[in-house]
Amino acid sequence: MSDIRKVPAAAGAQWLLDAFSLFRRAPLQLAMLGVAWMLVTTLILLLAQALPGWLGLAVQLLSFAVGPLMFGGMLWAVSEIDQGRPALPAHLLQPIRDRRVSHLLVPLAVQFIAVLLLGTLLFSLIGREGFGAFSEVMVKMQQLQQSGQQVSQEEALALVAGIPVKRIALWVLVGLVTFIALSMAMFTQPALVMFDRHSGLHALRMSLQGCVENFRAMAVFMVLGMIATLCIYFVVMVLMQVALLLAGPGAAALVMQLAMTTVIMPLYVGSVYAAWKQMFAHRGRPVPPPAAGHVFEA
């Protein structure tokens, strides 16, 4: 069982700092786990392409399940580093050993249901006529773009006159709210499943409630996380350009993939772990309490 704690807004910055601190303690170990994650995913996708028909499709669907399982395993590895022990490749299999697989896959099912509901809502709002009008406008816009003809404001308004703009805007708003809610529900869900032994659905609810009650900290984390990601992305782009000049596009793509799996993903996992430690009172696996003054004062 986990009780939700109220944390100051500056805790969002602390989650990011803790993630960098954990990464500095074992960068090579976390990078190796990221590489293992990448190799497993790549091998599954290659196998899916090699197998015929529905069998290849089934294996390709399996690749979607690898992400949540690997995420849970890397969370366990991060917790080992936090407690002074090494992170091992075997930790990626911890969700299987602890029988947490089905609970970690619950968000995939929820996302699938959300997509179906949003698609149904869109169809009910604009109908076949709306889809037809939208497709017709897209074709005409593409034709005008290819011809190089300048479109006046009056002509543009006439083109979109048949599209139910207000209903589409309403759908976009509903989709945005759904995306934000799902993101918050999935944020600490893997940690609640792995460490506090919650069921998948209960962990989703607890994560959503925790993020809503600590929305200021979440907002700070999201803003600083985007800034940190952009800084890392700038460095990666420089390395990609060097790789492109030396070895071609394949090497540049490999640099980007390695940056995602060996740096950005471990940092995000570390941030989730830090947020889980601070937002919830734990009665599952023992976790060392944060040091005095560890969280900034708001």
XYZ file of C-alpha atoms in Angstrom:
298
model
C 0.000 0.000 0.000
C 1.214 3.536 -0.731
C 0.040 6.838 0.720
C 0.510 9.930 -1.416
C 2.792 12.636 -0.075
C 2.489 16.315 -0.932
C 5.848 17.633 -2.173
C 6.917 21.214 -2.954
C 7.054 22.469 -6.525
C 10.870 22.467 -6.452
C 10.790 18.678 -5.960
C 10.308 18.435 -9.727
C 13.779 19.902 -10.180
C 15.131 17.529 -7.546
C 13.849 14.501 -9.465
C 15.928 15.550 -12.436
C 18.985 16.255 -10.286
C 18.630 12.854 -8.618
C 18.432 11.195 -12.034
C 21.708 12.813 -13.107
C 23.281 11.867 -9.779
C 22.278 8.212 -10.172
C 23.518 8.218 -13.763
C 26.924 9.600 -12.731
C 27.311 6.809 -10.171
C 27.125 4.044 -12.800
C 27.052 5.448 -16.350
C 28.622 2.407 -18.008
C 26.313 -0.038 -16.238
C 23.204 1.891 -17.226
C 24.531 2.347 -20.769
C 25.029 -1.417 -21.076
C 21.446 -1.992 -19.953
C 20.290 0.517 -22.553
C 22.272 -1.270 -25.264
C 20.783 -4.608 -24.184
C 17.300 -3.051 -24.408
C 18.061 -1.760 -27.903
C 19.447 -5.111 -29.074
C 16.449 -7.069 -27.805
C 14.032 -4.709 -29.539
C 16.041 -4.787 -32.774
C 16.242 -8.580 -32.804
C 12.478 -8.894 -32.290
C 11.769 -6.483 -35.151
C 14.202 -8.331 -37.451
C 12.549 -11.625 -36.548
C 9.124 -10.132 -37.278
C 10.298 -9.095 -40.759
C 11.739 -12.543 -41.435
C 8.616 -14.484 -40.430
C 5.699 -14.767 -42.845
C 2.180 -13.397 -42.518
C 0.339 -13.443 -39.228
C 3.313 -14.995 -37.427
C 5.474 -11.978 -38.225
C 2.645 -9.670 -37.153
C 2.340 -11.508 -33.825
C 6.079 -11.131 -33.188
C 5.872 -7.450 -34.139
C 3.088 -6.966 -31.604
C 5.364 -8.639 -29.066
C 7.853 -5.804 -29.560
C 5.333 -3.404 -27.994
C 5.411 -5.472 -24.801
C 9.209 -5.328 -24.552
C 9.283 -1.617 -23.688
C 7.270 -1.778 -20.423
C 9.135 -4.908 -19.287
C 12.547 -3.387 -19.959
C 11.439 -0.175 -18.263
C 10.482 -2.104 -15.136
C 13.792 -3.962 -15.214
C 15.798 -0.753 -15.572
C 13.836 0.747 -12.673
C 14.988 -2.186 -10.559
C 18.576 -1.650 -11.706
C 18.381 2.047 -10.773
C 17.117 1.104 -7.315
C 20.104 -1.233 -6.941
C 22.474 1.613 -7.800
C 20.654 3.864 -5.332
C 21.289 1.296 -2.599
C 24.980 0.956 -3.420
C 24.832 -2.231 -5.458
C 25.802 -2.703 -9.139
C 23.265 -2.722 -11.950
C 23.366 -6.022 -13.823
C 21.851 -7.124 -17.164
C 19.911 -9.770 -15.227
C 17.915 -6.962 -13.601
C 16.107 -6.429 -16.914
C 14.383 -9.770 -16.272
C 13.247 -8.807 -12.760
C 9.613 -8.177 -13.844
C 9.439 -11.780 -15.079
C 10.949 -13.181 -11.887
C 8.570 -11.135 -9.735
C 5.534 -11.967 -11.902
C 4.906 -8.304 -12.627
C 4.614 -8.689 -16.412
C 0.827 -8.489 -16.761
C 0.651 -5.471 -14.443
C 3.307 -3.576 -16.426
C 1.386 -4.249 -19.645
C -1.874 -2.751 -18.360
C -1.009 0.774 -19.663
C -0.710 -0.647 -23.191
C -4.267 -1.959 -22.980
C -5.485 1.359 -21.561
C -3.777 3.279 -24.378
C -5.356 0.970 -26.966
C -8.811 1.519 -25.458
C -8.216 5.292 -25.345
C -7.269 5.334 -29.037
C -10.413 3.362 -29.928
C -12.609 5.705 -27.881
C -11.013 8.814 -29.385
C -11.459 7.404 -32.875
C -15.097 6.625 -32.155
C -15.624 10.112 -30.735
C -14.070 11.737 -33.800
C -16.269 9.723 -36.132
C -19.374 10.573 -34.120
C -18.489 14.279 -34.125
C -17.762 14.771 -37.825
C -19.212 11.663 -39.491
C -18.397 10.388 -42.957
C -19.218 13.756 -44.496
C -16.624 15.453 -42.309
C -13.956 12.897 -43.200
C -14.821 13.271 -46.870
C -14.620 17.068 -46.718
C -11.306 16.919 -44.892
C -9.836 14.489 -47.442
C -11.041 16.677 -50.300
C -9.437 19.769 -48.775
C -6.141 17.921 -48.279
C -6.131 16.818 -51.939
C -6.855 20.351 -53.152
C -4.173 21.853 -50.890
C -1.647 19.337 -52.194
C -2.567 20.180 -55.791
C -2.197 23.904 -55.127
C 1.147 23.345 -53.429
C 2.453 21.299 -56.354
C 1.300 23.913 -58.865
C 3.026 26.688 -56.930
C -0.085 28.833 -57.037
C -0.527 31.392 -54.282
C -3.721 30.926 -52.264
C -5.524 34.026 -51.018
C -7.164 34.193 -47.606
C -10.619 34.127 -49.180
C -9.771 31.004 -51.202
C -8.341 29.284 -48.115
C -11.502 30.053 -46.141
C -13.631 28.722 -48.987
C -11.612 25.501 -49.024
C -12.157 24.785 -45.330
C -15.769 25.954 -45.284
C -17.064 22.396 -45.434
C -14.921 21.167 -42.539
C -16.564 21.149 -39.066
C -13.705 23.100 -37.478
C -15.356 23.635 -34.093
C -16.091 19.937 -33.627
C -12.573 18.996 -34.678
C -11.193 21.580 -32.213
C -13.351 20.015 -29.484
C -11.940 16.588 -30.344
C -8.377 17.949 -30.246
C -9.069 19.397 -26.789
C -10.461 16.076 -25.541
C -7.457 14.280 -27.039
C -5.038 16.675 -25.335
C -6.697 16.206 -21.940
C -6.650 12.424 -22.454
C -2.954 12.496 -23.376
C -2.055 14.524 -20.277
C -4.113 12.258 -18.017
C -2.561 9.106 -19.490
C 0.939 10.570 -19.189
C 0.436 11.298 -15.502
C -1.209 7.919 -14.884
C 1.739 6.149 -16.517
C 4.481 8.285 -14.932
C 5.093 6.374 -11.684
C 2.922 3.355 -12.524
C 5.890 1.028 -13.263
C 7.553 1.911 -9.944
C 4.332 1.325 -8.008
C 4.000 -2.055 -9.728
C 7.621 -3.108 -9.247
C 8.306 -1.856 -5.725
C 4.950 -1.385 -3.976
C 3.432 -4.482 -5.610
C 0.289 -2.717 -6.805
C -1.891 -4.195 -9.525
C -1.620 -2.495 -12.912
C -4.916 -0.607 -12.766
C -4.516 0.443 -9.136
C -1.009 1.699 -9.889
C -2.393 3.775 -12.771
C -4.955 5.352 -10.467
C -2.387 6.025 -7.736
C 0.066 7.549 -10.221
C -2.628 9.810 -11.690
C -3.776 10.917 -8.234
C -0.200 11.516 -7.069
C 0.657 13.595 -10.131
C -2.554 15.634 -9.871
C -1.978 16.360 -6.183
C 1.644 17.315 -6.978
C 0.905 19.045 -10.276
C 3.244 21.979 -9.542
C 6.184 19.612 -9.091
C 5.172 17.764 -12.273
C 5.026 21.044 -14.212
C 8.502 22.040 -13.000
C 9.870 18.616 -13.901
C 8.323 18.715 -17.378
C 9.719 22.166 -18.172
C 13.216 21.412 -16.876
C 13.127 17.967 -18.480
C 12.356 19.486 -21.869
C 15.222 21.960 -21.460
C 17.637 19.169 -20.462
C 16.465 17.023 -23.384
C 17.022 19.881 -25.836
C 20.553 20.397 -24.486
C 21.345 16.695 -24.852
C 19.740 16.691 -28.290
C 21.989 19.569 -29.400
C 25.111 17.610 -28.429
C 23.747 14.489 -30.123
C 23.038 16.451 -33.325
C 26.677 17.575 -33.418
C 27.841 13.982 -32.979
C 25.400 12.860 -35.671
C 26.811 15.363 -38.132
C 30.336 14.103 -37.422
C 29.183 10.490 -37.859
C 27.365 11.442 -41.068
C 30.526 12.954 -42.537
C 32.749 10.060 -41.471
C 30.559 6.990 -42.012
C 27.270 7.969 -43.639
C 23.588 8.071 -42.632
C 23.585 4.639 -40.956
C 26.190 5.732 -38.444
C 24.314 8.962 -37.747
C 21.116 7.010 -37.051
C 23.043 4.670 -34.754
C 24.375 7.652 -32.779
C 20.833 8.915 -32.247
C 19.581 5.481 -31.177
C 22.479 5.012 -28.764
C 21.880 8.440 -27.245
C 18.237 7.567 -26.645
C 18.914 4.186 -25.045
C 22.131 4.892 -23.127
C 21.549 8.454 -21.891
C 18.018 9.819 -22.265
C 16.143 6.667 -21.256
C 18.257 5.954 -18.125
C 17.831 9.579 -17.062
C 14.062 9.366 -17.487
C 13.928 6.088 -15.549
C 15.980 7.697 -12.788
C 13.566 10.631 -12.673
C 10.586 8.272 -12.354
C 12.365 6.444 -9.539
C 13.131 9.700 -7.723
C 9.538 10.918 -8.126
C 8.183 7.615 -6.786
C 10.450 7.798 -3.734
C 9.274 11.290 -2.826
C 5.590 11.168 -3.731
C 4.629 7.914 -2.038
C 4.984 6.430 1.445
C 6.202 2.908 0.863
C 5.293 -0.309 2.585
C 6.818 -2.631 0.016
C 10.506 -3.000 -0.731
C 12.586 -0.967 1.774
C 13.869 2.260 0.271
C 16.404 4.533 1.986
C 14.837 7.856 3.017
C 16.060 11.044 1.325
C 18.829 12.880 3.112
C 18.048 15.995 5.129
C 17.670 19.028 2.923
C 17.463 16.777 -0.115
C 14.319 18.433 -1.424
C 14.387 22.129 -2.201
C 12.126 24.372 -0.199
C 9.378 25.845 -2.355
